Short mmCIF file of C-alpha atoms and ligand atoms in Angstrom, two decimals:
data_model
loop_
_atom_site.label_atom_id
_atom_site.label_comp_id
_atom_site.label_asym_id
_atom_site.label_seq_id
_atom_site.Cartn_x
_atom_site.Cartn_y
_atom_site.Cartn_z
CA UNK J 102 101.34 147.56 146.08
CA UNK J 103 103.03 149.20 149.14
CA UNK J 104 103.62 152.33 148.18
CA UNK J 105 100.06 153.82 146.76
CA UNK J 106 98.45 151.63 149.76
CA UNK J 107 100.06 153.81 152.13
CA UNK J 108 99.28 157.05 150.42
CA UNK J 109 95.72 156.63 151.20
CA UNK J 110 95.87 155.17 154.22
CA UNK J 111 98.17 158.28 155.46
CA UNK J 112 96.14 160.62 153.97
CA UNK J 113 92.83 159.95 155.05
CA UNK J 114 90.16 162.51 154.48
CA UNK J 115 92.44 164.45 152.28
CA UNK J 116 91.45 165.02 148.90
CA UNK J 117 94.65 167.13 147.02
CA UNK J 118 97.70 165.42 146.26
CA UNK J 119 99.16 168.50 147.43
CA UNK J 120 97.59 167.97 150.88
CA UNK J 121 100.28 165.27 151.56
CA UNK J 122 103.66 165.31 152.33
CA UNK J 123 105.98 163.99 150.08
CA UNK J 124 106.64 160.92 152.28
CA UNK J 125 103.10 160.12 152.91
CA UNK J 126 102.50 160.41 149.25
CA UNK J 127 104.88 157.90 148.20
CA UNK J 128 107.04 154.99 150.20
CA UNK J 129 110.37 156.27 147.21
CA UNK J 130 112.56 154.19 149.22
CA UNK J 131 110.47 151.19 149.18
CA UNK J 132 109.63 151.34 146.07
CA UNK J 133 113.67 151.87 144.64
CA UNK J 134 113.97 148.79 146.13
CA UNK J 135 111.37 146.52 144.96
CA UNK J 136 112.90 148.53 141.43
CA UNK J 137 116.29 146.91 141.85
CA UNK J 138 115.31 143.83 142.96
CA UNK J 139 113.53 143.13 140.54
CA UNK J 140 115.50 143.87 137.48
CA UNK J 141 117.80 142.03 137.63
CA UNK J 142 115.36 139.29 137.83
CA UNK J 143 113.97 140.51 134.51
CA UNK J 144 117.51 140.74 133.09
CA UNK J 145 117.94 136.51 133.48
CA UNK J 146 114.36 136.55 132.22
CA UNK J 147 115.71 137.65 129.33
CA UNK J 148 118.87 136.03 129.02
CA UNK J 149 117.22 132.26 129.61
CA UNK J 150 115.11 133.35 127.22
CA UNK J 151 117.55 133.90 124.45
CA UNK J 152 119.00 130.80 125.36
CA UNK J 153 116.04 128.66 125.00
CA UNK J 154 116.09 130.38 121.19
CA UNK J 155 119.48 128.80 120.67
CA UNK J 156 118.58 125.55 121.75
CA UNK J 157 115.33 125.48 119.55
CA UNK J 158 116.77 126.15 116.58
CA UNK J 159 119.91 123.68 117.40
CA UNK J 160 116.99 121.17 117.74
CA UNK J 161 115.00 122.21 114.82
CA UNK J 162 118.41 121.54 112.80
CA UNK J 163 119.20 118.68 113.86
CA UNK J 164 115.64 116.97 113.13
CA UNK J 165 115.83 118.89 109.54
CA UNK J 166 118.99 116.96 108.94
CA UNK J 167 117.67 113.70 109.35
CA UNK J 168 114.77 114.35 107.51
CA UNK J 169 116.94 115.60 104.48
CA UNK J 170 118.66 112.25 105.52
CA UNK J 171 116.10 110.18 104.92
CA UNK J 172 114.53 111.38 101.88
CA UNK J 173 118.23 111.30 100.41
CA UNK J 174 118.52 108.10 100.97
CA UNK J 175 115.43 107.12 99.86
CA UNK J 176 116.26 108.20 96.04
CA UNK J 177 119.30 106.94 96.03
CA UNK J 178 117.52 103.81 96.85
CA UNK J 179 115.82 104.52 93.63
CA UNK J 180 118.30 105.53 91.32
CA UNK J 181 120.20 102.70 92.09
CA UNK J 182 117.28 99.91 90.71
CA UNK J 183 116.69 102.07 87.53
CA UNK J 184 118.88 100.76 84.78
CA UNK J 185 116.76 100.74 81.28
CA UNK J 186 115.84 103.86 79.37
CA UNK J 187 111.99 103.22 79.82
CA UNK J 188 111.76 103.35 83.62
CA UNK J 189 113.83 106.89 83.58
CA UNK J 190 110.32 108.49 83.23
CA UNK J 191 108.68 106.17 85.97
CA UNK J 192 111.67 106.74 88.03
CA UNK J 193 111.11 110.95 87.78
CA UNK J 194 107.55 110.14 88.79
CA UNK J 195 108.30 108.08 91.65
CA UNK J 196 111.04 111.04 92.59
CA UNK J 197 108.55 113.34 92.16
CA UNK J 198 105.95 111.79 94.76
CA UNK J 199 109.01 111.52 97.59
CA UNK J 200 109.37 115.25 96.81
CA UNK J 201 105.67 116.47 96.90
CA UNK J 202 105.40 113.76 100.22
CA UNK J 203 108.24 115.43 101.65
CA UNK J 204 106.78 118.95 101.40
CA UNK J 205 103.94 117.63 103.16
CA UNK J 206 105.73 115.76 106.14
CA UNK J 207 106.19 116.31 109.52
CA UNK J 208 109.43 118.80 108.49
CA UNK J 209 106.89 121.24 107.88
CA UNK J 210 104.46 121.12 110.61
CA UNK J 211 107.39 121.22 112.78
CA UNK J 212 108.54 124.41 111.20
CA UNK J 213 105.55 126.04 111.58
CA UNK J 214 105.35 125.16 115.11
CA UNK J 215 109.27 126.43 116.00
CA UNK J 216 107.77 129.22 113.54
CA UNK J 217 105.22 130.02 116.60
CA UNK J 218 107.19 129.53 119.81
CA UNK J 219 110.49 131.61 117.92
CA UNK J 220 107.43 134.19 117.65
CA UNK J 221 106.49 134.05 120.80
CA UNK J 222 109.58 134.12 122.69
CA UNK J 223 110.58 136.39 121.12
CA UNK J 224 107.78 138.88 121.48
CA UNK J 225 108.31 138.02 125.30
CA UNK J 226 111.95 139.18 124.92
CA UNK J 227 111.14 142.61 123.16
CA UNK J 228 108.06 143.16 126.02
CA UNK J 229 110.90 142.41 129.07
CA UNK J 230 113.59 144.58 127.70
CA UNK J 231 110.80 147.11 126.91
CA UNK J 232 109.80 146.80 130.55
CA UNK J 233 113.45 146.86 131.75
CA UNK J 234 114.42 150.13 130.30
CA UNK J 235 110.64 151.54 131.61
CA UNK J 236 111.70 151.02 134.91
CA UNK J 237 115.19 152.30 135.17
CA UNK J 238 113.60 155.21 133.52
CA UNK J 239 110.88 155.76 136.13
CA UNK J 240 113.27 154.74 138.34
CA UNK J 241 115.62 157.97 137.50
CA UNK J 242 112.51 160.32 137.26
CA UNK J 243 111.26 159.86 140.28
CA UNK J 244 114.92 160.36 141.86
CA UNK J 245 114.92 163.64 140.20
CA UNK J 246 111.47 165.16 140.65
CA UNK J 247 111.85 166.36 144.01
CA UNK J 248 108.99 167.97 145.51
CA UNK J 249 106.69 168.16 142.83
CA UNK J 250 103.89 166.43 144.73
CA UNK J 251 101.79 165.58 141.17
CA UNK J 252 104.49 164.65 139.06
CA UNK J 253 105.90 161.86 141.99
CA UNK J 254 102.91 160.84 142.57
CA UNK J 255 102.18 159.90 139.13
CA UNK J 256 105.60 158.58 138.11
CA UNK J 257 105.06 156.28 141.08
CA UNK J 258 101.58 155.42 140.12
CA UNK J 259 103.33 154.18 136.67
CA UNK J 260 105.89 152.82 138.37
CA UNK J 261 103.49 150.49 140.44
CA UNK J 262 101.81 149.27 137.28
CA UNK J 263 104.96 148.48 135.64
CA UNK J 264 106.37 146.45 138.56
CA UNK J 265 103.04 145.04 138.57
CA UNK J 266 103.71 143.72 135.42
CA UNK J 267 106.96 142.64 135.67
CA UNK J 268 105.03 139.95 138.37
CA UNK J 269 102.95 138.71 136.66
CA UNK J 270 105.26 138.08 133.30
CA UNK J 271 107.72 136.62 136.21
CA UNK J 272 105.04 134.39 137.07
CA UNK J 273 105.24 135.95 140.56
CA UNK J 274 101.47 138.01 140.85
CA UNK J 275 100.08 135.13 143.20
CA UNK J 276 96.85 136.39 143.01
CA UNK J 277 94.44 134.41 144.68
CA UNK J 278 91.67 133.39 142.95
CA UNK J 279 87.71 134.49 144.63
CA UNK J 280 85.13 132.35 143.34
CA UNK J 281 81.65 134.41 142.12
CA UNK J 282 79.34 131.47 140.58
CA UNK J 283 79.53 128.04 139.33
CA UNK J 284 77.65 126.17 136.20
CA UNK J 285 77.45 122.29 134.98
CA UNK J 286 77.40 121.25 131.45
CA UNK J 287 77.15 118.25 129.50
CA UNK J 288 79.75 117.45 127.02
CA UNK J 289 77.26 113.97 126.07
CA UNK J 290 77.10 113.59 122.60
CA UNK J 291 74.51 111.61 120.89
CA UNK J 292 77.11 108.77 119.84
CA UNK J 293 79.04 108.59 122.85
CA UNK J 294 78.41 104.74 124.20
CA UNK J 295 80.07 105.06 127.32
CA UNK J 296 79.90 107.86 130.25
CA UNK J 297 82.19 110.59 129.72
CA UNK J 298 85.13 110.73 131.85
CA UNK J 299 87.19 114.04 131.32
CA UNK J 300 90.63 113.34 131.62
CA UNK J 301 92.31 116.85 130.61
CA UNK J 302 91.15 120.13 129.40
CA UNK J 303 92.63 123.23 127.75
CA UNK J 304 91.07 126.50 127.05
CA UNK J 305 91.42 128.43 123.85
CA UNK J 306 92.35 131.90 123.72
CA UNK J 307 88.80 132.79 122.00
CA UNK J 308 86.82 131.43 125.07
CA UNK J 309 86.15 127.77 123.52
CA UNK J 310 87.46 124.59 125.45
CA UNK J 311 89.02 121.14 124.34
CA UNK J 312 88.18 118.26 126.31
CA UNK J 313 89.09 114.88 126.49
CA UNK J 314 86.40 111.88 126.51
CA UNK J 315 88.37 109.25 127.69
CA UNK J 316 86.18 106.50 128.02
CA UNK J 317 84.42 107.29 124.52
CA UNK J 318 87.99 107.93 123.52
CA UNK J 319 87.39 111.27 121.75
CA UNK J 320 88.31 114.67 121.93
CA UNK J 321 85.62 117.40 122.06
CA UNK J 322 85.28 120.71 120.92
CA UNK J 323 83.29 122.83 123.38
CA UNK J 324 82.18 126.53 122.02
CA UNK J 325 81.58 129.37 124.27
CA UNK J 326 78.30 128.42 125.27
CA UNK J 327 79.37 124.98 126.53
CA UNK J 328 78.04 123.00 123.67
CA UNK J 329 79.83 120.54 121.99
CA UNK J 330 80.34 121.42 118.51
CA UNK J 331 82.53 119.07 116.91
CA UNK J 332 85.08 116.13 117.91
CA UNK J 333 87.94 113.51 116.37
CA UNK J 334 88.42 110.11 117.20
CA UNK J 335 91.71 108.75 118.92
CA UNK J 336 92.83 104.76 118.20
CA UNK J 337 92.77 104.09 121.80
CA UNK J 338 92.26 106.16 125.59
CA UNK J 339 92.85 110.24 125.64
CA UNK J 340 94.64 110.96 129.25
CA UNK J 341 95.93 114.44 129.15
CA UNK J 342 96.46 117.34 126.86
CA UNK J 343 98.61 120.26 126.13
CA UNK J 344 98.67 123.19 124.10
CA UNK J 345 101.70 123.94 121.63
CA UNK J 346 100.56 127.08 119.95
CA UNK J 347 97.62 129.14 120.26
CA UNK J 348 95.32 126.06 117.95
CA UNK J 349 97.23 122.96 118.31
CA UNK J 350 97.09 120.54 121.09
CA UNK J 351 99.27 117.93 122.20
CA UNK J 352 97.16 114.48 123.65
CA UNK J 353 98.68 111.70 125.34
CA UNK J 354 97.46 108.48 123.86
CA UNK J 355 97.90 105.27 125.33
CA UNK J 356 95.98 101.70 126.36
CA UNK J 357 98.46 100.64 128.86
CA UNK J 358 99.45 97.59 126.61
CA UNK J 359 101.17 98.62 123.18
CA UNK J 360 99.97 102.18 122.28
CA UNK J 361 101.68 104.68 123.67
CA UNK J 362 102.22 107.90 121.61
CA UNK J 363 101.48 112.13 121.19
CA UNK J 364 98.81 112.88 118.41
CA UNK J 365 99.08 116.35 117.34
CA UNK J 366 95.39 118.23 116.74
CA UNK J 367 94.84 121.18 115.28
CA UNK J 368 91.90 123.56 115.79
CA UNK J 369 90.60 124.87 112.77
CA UNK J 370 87.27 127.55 112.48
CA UNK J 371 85.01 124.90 113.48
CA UNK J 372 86.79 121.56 113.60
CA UNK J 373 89.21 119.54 114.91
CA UNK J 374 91.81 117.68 112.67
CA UNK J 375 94.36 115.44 113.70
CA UNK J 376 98.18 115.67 112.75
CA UNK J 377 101.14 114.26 113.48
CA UNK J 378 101.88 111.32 115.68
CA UNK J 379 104.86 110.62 118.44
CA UNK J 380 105.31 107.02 118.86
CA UNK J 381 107.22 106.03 122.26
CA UNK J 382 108.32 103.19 124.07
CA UNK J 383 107.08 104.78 127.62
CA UNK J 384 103.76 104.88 128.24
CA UNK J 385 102.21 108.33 128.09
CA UNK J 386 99.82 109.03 130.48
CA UNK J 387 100.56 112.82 131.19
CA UNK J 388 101.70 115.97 128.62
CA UNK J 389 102.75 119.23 129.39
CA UNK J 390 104.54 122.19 126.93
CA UNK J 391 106.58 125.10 127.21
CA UNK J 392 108.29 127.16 124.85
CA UNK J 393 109.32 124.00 122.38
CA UNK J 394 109.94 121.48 124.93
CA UNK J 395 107.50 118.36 125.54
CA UNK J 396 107.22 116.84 129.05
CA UNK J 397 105.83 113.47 129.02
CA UNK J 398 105.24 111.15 131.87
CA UNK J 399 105.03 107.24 132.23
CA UNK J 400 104.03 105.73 135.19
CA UNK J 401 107.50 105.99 136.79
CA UNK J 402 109.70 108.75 134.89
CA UNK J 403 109.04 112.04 133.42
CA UNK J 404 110.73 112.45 129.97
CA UNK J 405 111.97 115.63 128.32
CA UNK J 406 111.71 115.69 124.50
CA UNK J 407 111.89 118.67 121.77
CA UNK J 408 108.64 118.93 119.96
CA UNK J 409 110.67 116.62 117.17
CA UNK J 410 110.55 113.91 119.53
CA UNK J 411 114.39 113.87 120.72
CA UNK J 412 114.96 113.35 124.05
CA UNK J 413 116.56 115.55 126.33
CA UNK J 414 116.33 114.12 129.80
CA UNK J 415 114.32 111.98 132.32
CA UNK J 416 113.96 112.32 135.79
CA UNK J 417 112.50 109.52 138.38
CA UNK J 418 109.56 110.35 140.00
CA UNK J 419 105.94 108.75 140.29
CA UNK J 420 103.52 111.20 138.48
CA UNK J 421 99.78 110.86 138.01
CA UNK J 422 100.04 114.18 136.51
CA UNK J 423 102.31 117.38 135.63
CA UNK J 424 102.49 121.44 134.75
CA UNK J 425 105.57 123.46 133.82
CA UNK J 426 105.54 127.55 135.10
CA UNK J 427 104.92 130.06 132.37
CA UNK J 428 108.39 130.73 131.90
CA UNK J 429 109.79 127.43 132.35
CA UNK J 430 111.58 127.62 135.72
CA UNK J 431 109.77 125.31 137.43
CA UNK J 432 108.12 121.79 137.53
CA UNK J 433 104.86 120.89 139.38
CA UNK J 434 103.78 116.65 139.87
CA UNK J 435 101.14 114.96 141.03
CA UNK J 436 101.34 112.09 143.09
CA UNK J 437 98.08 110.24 143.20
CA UNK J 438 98.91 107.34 145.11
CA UNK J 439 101.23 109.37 147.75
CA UNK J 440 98.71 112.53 148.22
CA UNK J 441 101.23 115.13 147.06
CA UNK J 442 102.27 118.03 144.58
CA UNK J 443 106.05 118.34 143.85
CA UNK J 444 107.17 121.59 142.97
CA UNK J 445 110.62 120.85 141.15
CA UNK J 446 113.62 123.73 139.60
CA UNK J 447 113.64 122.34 136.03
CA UNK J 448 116.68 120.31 136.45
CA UNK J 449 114.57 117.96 139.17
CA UNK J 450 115.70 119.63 142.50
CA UNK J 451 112.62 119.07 144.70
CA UNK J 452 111.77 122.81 145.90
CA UNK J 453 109.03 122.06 147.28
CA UNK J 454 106.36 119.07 148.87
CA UNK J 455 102.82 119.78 149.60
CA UNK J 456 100.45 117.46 151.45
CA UNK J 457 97.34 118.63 152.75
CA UNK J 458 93.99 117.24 154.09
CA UNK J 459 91.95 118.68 151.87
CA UNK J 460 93.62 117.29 148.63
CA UNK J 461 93.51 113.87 148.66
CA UNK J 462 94.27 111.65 145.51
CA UNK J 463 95.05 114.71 143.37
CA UNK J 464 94.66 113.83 139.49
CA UNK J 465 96.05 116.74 137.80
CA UNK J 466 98.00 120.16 138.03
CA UNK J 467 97.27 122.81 136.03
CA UNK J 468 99.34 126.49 135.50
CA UNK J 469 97.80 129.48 134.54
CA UNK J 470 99.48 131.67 131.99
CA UNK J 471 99.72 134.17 135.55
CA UNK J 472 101.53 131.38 137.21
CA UNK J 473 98.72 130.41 139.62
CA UNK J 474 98.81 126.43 140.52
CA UNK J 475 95.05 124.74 140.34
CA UNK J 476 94.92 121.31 141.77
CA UNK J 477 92.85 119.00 141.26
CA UNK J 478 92.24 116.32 144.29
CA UNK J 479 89.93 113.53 142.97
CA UNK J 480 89.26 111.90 146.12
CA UNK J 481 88.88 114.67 148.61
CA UNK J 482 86.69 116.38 146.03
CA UNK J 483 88.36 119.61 146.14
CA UNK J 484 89.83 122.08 143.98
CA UNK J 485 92.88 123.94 145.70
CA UNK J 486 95.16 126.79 144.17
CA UNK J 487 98.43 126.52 145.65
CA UNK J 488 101.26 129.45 146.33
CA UNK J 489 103.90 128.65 142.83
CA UNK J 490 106.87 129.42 145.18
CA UNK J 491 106.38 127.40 148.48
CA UNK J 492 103.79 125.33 147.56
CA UNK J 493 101.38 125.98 149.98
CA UNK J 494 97.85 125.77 149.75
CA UNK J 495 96.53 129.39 149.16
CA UNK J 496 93.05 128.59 149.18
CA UNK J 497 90.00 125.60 148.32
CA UNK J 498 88.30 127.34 145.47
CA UNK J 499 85.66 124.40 145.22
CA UNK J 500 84.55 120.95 146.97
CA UNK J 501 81.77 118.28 147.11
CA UNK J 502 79.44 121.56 148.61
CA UNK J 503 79.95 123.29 144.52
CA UNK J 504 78.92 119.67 142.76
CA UNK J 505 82.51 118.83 142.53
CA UNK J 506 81.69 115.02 142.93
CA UNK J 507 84.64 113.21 140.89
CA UNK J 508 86.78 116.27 139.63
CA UNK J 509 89.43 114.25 137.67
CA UNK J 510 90.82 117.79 135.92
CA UNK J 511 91.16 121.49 135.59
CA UNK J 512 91.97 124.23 133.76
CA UNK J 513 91.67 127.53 133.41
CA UNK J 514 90.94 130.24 130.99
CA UNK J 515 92.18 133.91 131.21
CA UNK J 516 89.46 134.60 127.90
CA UNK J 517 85.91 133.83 130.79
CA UNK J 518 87.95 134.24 134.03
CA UNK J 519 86.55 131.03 134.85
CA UNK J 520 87.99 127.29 135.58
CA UNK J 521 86.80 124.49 133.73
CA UNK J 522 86.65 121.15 136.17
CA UNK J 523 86.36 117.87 134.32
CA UNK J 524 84.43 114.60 135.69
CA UNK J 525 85.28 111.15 136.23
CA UNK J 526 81.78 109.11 134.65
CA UNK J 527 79.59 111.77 134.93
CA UNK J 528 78.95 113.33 131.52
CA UNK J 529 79.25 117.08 132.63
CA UNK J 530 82.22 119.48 133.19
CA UNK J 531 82.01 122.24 135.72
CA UNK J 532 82.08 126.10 134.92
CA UNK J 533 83.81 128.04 138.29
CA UNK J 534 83.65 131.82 137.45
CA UNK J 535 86.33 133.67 139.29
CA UNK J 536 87.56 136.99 139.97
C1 LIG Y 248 79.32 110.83 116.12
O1 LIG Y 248 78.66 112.09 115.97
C2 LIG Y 248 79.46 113.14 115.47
C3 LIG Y 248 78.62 114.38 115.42
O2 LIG Y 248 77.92 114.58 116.61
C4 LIG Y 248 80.03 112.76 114.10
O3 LIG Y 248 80.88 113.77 113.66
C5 LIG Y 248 80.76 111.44 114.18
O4 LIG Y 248 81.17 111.04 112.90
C6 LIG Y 248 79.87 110.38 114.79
N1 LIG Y 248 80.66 109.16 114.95
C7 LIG Y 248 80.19 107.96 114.64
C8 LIG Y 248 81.14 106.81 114.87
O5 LIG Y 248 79.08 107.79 114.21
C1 LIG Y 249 77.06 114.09 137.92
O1 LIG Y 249 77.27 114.77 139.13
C2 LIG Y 249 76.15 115.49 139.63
C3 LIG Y 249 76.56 116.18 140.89
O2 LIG Y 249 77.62 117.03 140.63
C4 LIG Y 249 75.01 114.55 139.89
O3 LIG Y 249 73.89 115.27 140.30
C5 LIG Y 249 74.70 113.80 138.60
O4 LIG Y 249 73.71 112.84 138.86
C6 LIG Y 249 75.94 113.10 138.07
N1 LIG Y 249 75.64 112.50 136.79
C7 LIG Y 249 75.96 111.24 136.50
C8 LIG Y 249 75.57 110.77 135.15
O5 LIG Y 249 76.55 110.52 137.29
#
């Protein structure tokens, strides 16, 4: 940033520290400010954060109580039939089996998944605060070091790193993507009847990728190599995907008639295997997940649920396709039909409307765990990233010229510093390395 820019700029051709003045070492004022301003950001950071822990575990308790419900119920339902001596031993059986079930059920899956986010949030609370009292620290030091030419220079050097930081965890680093090579690979497998048409993908954090077939309705494992190693049948079409911990996925489930719902898979060492299942009265044709909540989309209205199922809230729009930020703040749409990407604050406020040229039809939105926005327009044949705040269009990171013939989604992953590009009937997904 600013400040160590304009060291070397000033100081061309010198080579000491100690060859530059104090104020064409470091821009102190400059960088005091971007200090202040930005901590209190971190400070609400923090504090929604410890908010959405509240409201997790109000949710989790509430679902745990009418599981406990249920099962009560159940035995009593039981109890009540047995009269005679004899069936007393049947009866502990049959007790017995609602128990073990129980242990089983969706209660626990659920608890290890509020297990995971609790985890992670609050690892994300303990790195902020961390990060916090860093930079009031440097912040102090560098007040006080005078004209030690080093030392400032230094404490500013870690002071740039830190505020660096403290972007990208604020989903603010807006990097912009360069693309440095590009690969096609098919994700055919010998049983699949149909062409494959990838409706949603999600990377892994070890590199592999999930993908969905939709029109051999399956999901695929793809390893690090591209190859597709294993894969789980859904009962009717895959149309988009989330992740809700670092091996499960979220899909979206749905023939347009009577099956609409949110199977749960899990990723184990080499397979996939499904889980639970969300039934709803919506169609579901688009999924997204952050930090315990579920968005889901129908046609006309995108629904806010608790991984439980409860719902929250439900906003009108029209989406063909949605994304939350990183830390929740804000909501990005797809419009397929109207050409646009709504960026909305997460209690529907439109902040933003992009429509551009070059992204026609656009199919999906996907956000990077930096906070970059990848777009996917499925008739212009493009792939734009778009600025988070203002939602303009940064940059086209791939078209028609790159192969990208009937992109229908994206995603990227941090682990190959590449994006993945799924294709509408064409059996192959695209490999963009980036830098
Ligand atoms: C299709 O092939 C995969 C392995 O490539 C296998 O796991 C799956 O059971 C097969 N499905 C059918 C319906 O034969
Ligand atoms: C898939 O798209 C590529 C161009 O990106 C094209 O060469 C290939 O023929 C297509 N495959 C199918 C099966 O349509």
């Amino acid at each position: 940033m600013i400040a160590i820019v304009l060291c070397f700029r000033q100081c061309t051709g010198v080579t000491q520290i100690s060859e530059c003045s104090r104020e064409q070492l470091v821009d102190t004022n400059q960088l005091s400010l971007n200090i202040q301003s930005i901590l209190p950001q971190l400070k609400s950071l923090q504090n929604n954060q410890e908010i959405r822990i509240k409201s997790l575990q109000k949710s989790y308790r509430e679902h745990e109580q009418i599981v406990i419900e249920q099962m009560r119920q159940m035995i009593n339902s039981m109890l009540g039939k047995s009269e005679k001596e004899h069936e007393q031993e049947e009866l502990s059986l049959k007790i017995h089996l609602v128990v073990a079930d129980f242990e089983k059920s969706a209660l626990k899956e659920i608890t290890n998944e509020v297990t995971f986010v609790k985890d992670s949030i609050a690892r994300s609370i303990t790195k902020c605060t961390r990060l916090q009292n860093d930079l009031s620290q440097l912040h102090d030091s560098i007040q006080k070091i005078g004209d030690n030419k080093e030392l400032c220079f230094i404490a500013c050097m870690k002071c740039e790193q830190k505020l660096q930081q403290a972007l990208t965890d604020l989903g603010k680093a807006g990097n912009v993507f360069t693309v440095k090579g590009k690969s096609a690979h098919t994700v055919k497998i010998s049983n699949d009847s149909h062409l494959c048409t990838i409706t949603a993908c999600c990377a892994l954090q070890d590199g592999r990728v999930l993908v969905l077939d939709e029109s051999n309705k399956k999901v695929k494992l793809v390893d690090q190599q591209y190859q597709v190693v294993s894969q789980c049948d859904v009962t009717a079409y895959p149309l988009d995907m989330c992740l809700t911990t670092s091996n499960e996925v979220a899909v979206a489930v749905d023939n347009i008639i009577d099956t609409h719902e949110i199977q749960f898979i899990e990723v184990n060492q080499h397979q996939l295997q499904t889980g639970r299942k969300l039934q709803f009265q919506h169609k579901c044709i688009c999924v997204a997940h952050n930090q315990g909540d579920l968005f889901i989309c129908s046609y006309t209205a995108l629904y806010k649920y608790s991984l439980g199922g409860k719902l929250v809230s439900r906003l009108f729009v029209d989406p063909s396709g949605c994304a939350v930020s990183p830390i929740g703040d804000k909501l990005y749409i797809v419009d397929h039909f109207k050409h646009k990407l709504l960026t909305l604050a997460s209690d529907g406020t439109v902040l933003a409307t992009l429509t551009d040229p070059g992204l026609r039809g656009p199919s999906c939105v996907h956000v990077t765990p930096a906070g970059q926005v990848l777009v996917c327009g499925h008739k212009s044949r493009t792939i734009v990233q778009v600025d988070s705040k203002n939602s303009r269009k940064l940059i086209t990171l791939a078209t028609a010229m790159d192969d990208v013939w009937n992109p229908f989604s994206v995603c990227y992953s941090s682990t190959s510093s590449s994006f993945i590009v799924g294709q509408w009937r064409n059996n192959t997904i695209l490999v963009i390395k980036v830098e």
